[in-house]
Coordinates of C-alpha atoms in Angstrom, one line a residue:
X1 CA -31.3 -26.1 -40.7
X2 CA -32.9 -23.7 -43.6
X3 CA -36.4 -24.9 -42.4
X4 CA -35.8 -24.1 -38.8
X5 CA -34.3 -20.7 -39.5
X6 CA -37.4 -20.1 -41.9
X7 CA -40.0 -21.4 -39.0
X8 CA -37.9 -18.7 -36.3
X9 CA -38.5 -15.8 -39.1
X10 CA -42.0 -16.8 -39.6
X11 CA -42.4 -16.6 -35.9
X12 CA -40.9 -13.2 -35.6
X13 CA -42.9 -11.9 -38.2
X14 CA -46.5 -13.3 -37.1
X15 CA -45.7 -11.7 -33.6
X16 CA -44.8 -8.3 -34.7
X17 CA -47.9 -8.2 -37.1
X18 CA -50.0 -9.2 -33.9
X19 CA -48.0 -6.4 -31.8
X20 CA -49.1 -4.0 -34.4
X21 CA -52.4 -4.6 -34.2
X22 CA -52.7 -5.2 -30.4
X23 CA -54.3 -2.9 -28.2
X24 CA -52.0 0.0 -26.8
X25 CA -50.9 -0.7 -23.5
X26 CA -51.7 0.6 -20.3
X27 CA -50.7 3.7 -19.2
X28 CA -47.7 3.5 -16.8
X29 CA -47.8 4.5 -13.2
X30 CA -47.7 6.6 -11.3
X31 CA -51.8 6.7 -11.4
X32 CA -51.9 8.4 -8.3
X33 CA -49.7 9.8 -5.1
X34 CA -48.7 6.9 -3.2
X35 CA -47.1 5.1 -6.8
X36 CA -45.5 8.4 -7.4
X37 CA -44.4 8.2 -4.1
X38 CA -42.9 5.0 -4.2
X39 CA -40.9 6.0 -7.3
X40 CA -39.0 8.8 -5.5
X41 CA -38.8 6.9 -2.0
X42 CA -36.7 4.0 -4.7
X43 CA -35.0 6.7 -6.7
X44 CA -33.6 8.5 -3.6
X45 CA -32.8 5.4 -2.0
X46 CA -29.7 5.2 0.5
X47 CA -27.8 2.2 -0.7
X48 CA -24.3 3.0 0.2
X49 CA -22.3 0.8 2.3
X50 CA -21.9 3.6 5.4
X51 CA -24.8 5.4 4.8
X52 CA -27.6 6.1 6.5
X53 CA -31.5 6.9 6.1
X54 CA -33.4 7.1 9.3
X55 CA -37.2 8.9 10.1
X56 CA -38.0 9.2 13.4
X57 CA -38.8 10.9 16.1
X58 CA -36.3 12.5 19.0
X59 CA -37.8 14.0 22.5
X60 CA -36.8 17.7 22.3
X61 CA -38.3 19.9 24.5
X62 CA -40.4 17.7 26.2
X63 CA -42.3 16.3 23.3
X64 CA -41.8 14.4 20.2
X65 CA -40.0 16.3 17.3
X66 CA -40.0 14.4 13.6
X67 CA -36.3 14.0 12.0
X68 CA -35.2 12.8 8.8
X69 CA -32.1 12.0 8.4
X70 CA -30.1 10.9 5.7
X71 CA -26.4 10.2 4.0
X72 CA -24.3 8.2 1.7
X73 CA -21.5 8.3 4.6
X74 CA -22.0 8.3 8.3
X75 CA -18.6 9.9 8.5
X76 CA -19.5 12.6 6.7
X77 CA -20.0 16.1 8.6
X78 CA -23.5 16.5 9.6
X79 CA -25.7 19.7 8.3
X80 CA -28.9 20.5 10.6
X81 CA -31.5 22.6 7.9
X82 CA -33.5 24.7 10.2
X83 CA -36.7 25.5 8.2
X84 CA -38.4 28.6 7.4
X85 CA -41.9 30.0 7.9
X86 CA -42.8 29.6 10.6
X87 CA -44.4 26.4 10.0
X88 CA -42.7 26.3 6.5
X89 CA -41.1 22.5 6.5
X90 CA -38.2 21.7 4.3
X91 CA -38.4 17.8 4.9
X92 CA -41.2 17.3 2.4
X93 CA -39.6 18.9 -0.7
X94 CA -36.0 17.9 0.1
X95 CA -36.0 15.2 -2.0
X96 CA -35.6 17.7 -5.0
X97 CA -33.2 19.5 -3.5
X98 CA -31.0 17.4 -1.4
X99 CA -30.0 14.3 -2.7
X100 CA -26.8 15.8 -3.9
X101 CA -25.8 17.2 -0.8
X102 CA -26.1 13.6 0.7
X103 CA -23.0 12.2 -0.8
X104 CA -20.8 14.7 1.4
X105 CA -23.1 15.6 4.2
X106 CA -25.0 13.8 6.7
X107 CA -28.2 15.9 6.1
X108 CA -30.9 16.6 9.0
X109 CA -34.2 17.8 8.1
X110 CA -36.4 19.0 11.2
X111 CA -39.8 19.5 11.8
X112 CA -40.0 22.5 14.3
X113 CA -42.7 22.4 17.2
X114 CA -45.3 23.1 15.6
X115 CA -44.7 22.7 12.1
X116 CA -45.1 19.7 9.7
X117 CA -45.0 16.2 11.2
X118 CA -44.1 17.6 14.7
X119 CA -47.3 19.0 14.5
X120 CA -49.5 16.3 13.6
X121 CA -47.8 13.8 16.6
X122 CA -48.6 16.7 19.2
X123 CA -51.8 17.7 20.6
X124 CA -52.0 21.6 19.6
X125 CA -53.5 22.5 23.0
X126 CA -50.6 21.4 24.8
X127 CA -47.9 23.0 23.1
X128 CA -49.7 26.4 22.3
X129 CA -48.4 28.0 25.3
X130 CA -44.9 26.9 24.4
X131 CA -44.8 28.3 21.0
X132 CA -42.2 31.6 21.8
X133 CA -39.3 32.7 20.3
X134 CA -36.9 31.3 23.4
X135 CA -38.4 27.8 23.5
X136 CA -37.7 27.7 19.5
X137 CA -34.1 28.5 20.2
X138 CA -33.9 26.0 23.1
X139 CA -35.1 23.5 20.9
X140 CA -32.6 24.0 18.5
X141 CA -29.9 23.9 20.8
X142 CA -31.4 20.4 22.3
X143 CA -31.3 19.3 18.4
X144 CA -28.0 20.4 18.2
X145 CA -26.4 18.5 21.2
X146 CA -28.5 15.5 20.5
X147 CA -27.0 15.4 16.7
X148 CA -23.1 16.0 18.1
X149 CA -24.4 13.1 20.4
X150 CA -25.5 10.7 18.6
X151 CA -22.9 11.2 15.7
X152 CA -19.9 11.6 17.6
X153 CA -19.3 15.0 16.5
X154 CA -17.6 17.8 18.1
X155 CA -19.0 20.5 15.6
X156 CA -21.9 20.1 13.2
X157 CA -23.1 22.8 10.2
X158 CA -26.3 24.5 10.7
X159 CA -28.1 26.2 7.5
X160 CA -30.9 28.2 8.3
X161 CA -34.0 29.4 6.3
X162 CA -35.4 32.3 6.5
X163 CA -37.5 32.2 9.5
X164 CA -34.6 29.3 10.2
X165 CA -32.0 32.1 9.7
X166 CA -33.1 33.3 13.1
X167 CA -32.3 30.5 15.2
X168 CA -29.5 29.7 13.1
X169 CA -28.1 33.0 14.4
X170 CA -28.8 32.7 17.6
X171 CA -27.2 29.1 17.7
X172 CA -24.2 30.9 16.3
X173 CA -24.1 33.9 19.1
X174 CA -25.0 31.4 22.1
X175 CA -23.3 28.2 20.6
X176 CA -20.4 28.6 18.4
X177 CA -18.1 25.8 19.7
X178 CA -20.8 23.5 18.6
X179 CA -20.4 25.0 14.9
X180 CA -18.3 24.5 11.9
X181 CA -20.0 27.1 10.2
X182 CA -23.6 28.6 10.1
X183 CA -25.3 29.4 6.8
X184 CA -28.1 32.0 5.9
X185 CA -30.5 31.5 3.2
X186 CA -32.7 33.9 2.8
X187 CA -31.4 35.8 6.1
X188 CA -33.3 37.8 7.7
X189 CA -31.3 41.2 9.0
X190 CA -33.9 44.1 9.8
X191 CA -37.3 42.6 9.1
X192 CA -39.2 45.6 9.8
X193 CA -37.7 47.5 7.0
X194 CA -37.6 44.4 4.9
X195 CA -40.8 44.8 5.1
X196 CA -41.2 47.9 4.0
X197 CA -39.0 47.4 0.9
X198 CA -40.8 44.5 0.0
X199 CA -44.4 46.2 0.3
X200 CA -42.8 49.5 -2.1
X201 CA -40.7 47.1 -4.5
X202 CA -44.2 45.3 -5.0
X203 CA -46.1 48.5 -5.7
X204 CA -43.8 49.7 -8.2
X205 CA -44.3 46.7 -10.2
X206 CA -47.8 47.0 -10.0
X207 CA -47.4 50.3 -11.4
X208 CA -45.1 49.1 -14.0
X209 CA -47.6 46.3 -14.9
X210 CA -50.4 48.7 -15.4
X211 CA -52.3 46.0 -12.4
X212 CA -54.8 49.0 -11.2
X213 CA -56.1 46.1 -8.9
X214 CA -53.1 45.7 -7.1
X215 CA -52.0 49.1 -6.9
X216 CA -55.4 49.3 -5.1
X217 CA -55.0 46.7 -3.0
X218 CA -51.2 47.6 -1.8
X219 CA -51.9 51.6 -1.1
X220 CA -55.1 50.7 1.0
X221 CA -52.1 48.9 2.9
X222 CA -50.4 52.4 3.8
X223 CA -49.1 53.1 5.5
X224 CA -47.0 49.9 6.0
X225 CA -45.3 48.0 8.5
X226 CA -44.6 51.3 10.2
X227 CA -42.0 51.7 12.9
X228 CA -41.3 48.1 14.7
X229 CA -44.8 47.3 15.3
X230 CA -45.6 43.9 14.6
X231 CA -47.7 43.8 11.3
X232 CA -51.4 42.2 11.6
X233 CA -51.3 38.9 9.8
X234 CA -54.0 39.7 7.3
X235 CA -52.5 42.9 5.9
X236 CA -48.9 41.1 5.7
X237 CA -51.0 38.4 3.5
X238 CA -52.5 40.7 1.5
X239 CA -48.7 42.5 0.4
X240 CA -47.6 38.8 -0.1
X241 CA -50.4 38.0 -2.4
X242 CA -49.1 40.4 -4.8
X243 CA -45.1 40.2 -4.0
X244 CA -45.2 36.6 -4.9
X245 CA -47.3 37.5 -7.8
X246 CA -44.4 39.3 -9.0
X247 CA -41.7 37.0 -8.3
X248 CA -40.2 38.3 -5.1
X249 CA -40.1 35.1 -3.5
X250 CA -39.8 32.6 -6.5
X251 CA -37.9 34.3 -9.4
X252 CA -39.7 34.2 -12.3
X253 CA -42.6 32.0 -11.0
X254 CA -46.2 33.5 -9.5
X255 CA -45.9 32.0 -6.4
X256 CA -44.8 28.8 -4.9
X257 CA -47.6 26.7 -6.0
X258 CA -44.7 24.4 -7.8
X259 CA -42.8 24.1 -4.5
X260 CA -45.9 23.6 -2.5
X261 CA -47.4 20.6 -4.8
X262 CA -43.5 19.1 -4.5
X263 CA -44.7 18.2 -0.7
X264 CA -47.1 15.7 -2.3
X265 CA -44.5 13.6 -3.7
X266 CA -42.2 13.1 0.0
X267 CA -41.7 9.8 0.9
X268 CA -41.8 11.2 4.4
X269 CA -45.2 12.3 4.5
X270 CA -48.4 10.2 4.7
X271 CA -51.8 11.7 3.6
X272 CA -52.2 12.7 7.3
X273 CA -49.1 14.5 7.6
X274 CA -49.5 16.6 4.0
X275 CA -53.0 17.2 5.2
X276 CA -51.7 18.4 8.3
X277 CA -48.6 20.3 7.5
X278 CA -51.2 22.9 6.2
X279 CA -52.9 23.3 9.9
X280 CA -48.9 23.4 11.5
X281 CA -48.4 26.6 8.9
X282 CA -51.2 27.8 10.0
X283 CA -51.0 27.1 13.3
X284 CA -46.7 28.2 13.4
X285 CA -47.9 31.9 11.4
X286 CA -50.6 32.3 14.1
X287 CA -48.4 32.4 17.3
X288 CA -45.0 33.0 15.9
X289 CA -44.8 34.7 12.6
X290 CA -46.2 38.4 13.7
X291 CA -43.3 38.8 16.3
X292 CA -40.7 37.3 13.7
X293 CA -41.8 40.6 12.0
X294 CA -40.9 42.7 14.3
X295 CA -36.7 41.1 14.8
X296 CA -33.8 43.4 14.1
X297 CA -30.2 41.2 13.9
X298 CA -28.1 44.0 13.0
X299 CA -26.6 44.3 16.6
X300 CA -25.1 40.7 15.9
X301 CA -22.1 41.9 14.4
X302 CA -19.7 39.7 16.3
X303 CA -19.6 36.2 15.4
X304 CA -16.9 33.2 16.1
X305 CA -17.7 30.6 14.1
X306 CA -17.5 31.4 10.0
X307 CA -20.5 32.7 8.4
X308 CA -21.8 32.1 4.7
X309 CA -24.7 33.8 2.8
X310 CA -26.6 32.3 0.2
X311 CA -28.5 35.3 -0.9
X312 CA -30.9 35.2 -3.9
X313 CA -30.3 38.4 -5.9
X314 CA -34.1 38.9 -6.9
X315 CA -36.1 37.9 -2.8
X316 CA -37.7 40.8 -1.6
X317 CA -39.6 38.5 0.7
X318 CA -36.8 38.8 3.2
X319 CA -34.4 41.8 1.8
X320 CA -31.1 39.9 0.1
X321 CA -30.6 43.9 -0.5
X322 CA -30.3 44.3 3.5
X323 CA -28.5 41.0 4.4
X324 CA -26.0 42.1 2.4
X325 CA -25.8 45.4 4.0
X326 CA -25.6 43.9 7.4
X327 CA -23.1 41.1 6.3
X328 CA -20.5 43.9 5.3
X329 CA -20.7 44.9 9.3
X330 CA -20.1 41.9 11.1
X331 CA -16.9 39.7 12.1
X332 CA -15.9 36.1 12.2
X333 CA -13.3 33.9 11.6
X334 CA -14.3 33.3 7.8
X335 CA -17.3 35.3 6.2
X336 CA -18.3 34.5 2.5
X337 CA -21.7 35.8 0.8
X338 CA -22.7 34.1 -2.4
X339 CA -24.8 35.5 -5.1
X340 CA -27.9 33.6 -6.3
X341 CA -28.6 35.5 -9.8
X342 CA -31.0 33.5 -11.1
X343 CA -32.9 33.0 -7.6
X344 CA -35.2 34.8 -5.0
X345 CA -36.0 33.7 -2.0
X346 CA -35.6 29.8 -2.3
X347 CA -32.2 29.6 -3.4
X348 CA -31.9 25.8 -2.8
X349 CA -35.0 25.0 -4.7
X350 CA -34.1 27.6 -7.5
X351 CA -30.3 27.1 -8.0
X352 CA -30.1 23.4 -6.6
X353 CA -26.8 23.1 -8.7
X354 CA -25.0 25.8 -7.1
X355 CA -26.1 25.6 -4.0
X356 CA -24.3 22.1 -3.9
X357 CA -21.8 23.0 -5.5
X358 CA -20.9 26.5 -3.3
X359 CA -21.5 23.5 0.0
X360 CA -18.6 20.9 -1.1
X361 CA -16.4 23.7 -2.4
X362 CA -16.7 26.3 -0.2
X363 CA -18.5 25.0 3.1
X364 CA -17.4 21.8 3.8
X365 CA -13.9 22.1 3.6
X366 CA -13.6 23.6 7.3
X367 CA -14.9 20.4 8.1
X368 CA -12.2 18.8 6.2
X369 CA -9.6 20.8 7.8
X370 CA -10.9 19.7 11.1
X371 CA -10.5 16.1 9.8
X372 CA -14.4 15.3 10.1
X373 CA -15.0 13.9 6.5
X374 CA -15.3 10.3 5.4
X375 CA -11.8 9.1 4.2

């Protein structure tokens, strides 16, 4: 028995001297984007007994539109994002975001005409001539009734996004009996003089950086955005070159360059579509973004279906300043704004914690009391 124990030691000990001497081993993957891939598609997995986890593609409008959808419980109320931009897609970075919400949502990310993998299924041509305000929102309401359709729902929650936070208004005005609630982020109110805010709260900092480059650059801009003239799409890139700079649309951060490499780790999107979700920007800004510019909401001051803000104390992009101005106006049957300290203008991506935590405390339970929650 001694002699045995004795041979097992020996054996130990000869293989951790070899180990010690062997060659170090191979880096682990990921060693390139579709392993990385394949690490967050497994980590973000739906493997709940009720839930769901569906990509695909719904006829809206007359030509395919790109949905993901995704949910630990089918029961669960269903929240439609509506993205920003235009052309801005929330599907390839929600799987930082929006795993949490999963687990008491049924959450629907939506690639706009246009935009994102919507854009890379359609033939540009053809759908140029449909890119207006009005087709937008009629696409939106399609989505709508198609999601209360398909889900057996009577009501759904919309959030919208900036550029989103448009439609998601005017879903709210035309449709509320279709609504639980509508949320803002990043809400646009008066966007000419949001404009105009954001262009001076850009040059001050400037100034207070001692950045004689951009001062430059933003006074050749005046003056700026001027009446409700729609604003040429190079000078409005120009101010945004240097309000990003200074952290009016990701606190703290110059830029979105973190957000934007995020897209390259979605399960949802091939090379093809990353490739061409840059062209459907591009493509969105060109026919839609100018006239976005030029949209005043503060006449919606009657709503009846609740309304929540989620309002990033530090975005001058779109004015938190004046969406919280033009909150304090309007009516509905609940209205609660939240306060994003430590955020600007992508509150979900900057405060994912809270904004989960302000959606299962404070939004969902009006789908509760409605009794459309999983048991």
């Amino acid at each position: 028995m001694k002699r045995l124990l004795w041979s097992l030691l020996g054996l130990a000990l000869a293989g951790l001297s070899a180990s010690a001497f062997a060659s170090p081993p191979s880096p682990p993957s990921p060693h390139n984007r579709a392993e990385a891939v394949a690490i967050v598609k497994e980590l973000r997995r739906v493997v709940s007994d009720n839930g769901v986890e569906r990509l695909e593609t719904v006829r809206i409008g007359g030509i395919d539109q790109a949905v993901s959808i995704r949910g630990n419980d089918r029961r669960n109320p269903v929240l439609l994002m509506l993205h920003g931009g235009p052309g801005w897609v929330a599907m390839p970075t929600s799987w930082y975001f929006q795993r949490g919400w999963e687990e008491y949502f049924t959450v629907v990310q939506w690639d706009q005409r246009g935009a994102g993998k919507t854009y890379v299924a359609s033939d540009p041509a053809a759908v140029a001539p449909t890119m207006t305000r009005e087709r937008m929102i009629a696409d939106a309401e399609e989505m709508v009734a198609w999601l209360r359709k398909e889900f057996g729902k009577d009501r759904i929650f919309v959030l919208g996004h900036s550029w989103g936070s448009y439609l998601g208004v005017e879903l709210a005005q035309r449709r509320p009996d279709w609504l639980h609630a509508y949320i803002g982020i990043g809400q646009i109110s008066n966007a000419p003089e949001s404009e105009r805010r954001g262009w001076r709260w850009t040059l001050q900092q400037a100034e207070r950086d001692g950045n004689a480059v951009a001062v430059a650059e933003l006074q050749a801009l005046a003056p700026y955005a001027v009446g409700n003239a729609p604003v040429p799409l190079q000078r409005l890139f120009q101010q945004r070159k240097w309000l990003n700079h200074y952290g009016g649309m990701v606190h703290n951060r110059r830029g979105g360059d973190a957000e934007a490499a995020g897209v390259r780790l979605s399960p949802e999107y091939t090379d093809a579509d990353v490739a061409g979700m840059w062209k459907g920007n591009d493509f969105s800004m060109e026919h839609l973004l100018s006239g976005a510019l030029t949209l005043d909401l503060t006449s919606r001051r009657s709503f009846q279906t609740p309304i929540f803000l989620f309002l990033g104390r530090h975005d001058h992009n779109v004015s938190s300043e004046l969406a919280a101005a033009w909150f304090d106006t309007i009516t509905a049957p609940d209205k609660q704004l939240i306060w994003f300290e430590q955020s600007a203008h992508e509150v979900m991506i900057e405060e994912p914690g809270k904004t989960l935590l302000t959606l299962v405390q404070q939004v969902r339970p009006i789908a509760a009391r409605a009794g459309d929650v999983a048991p």
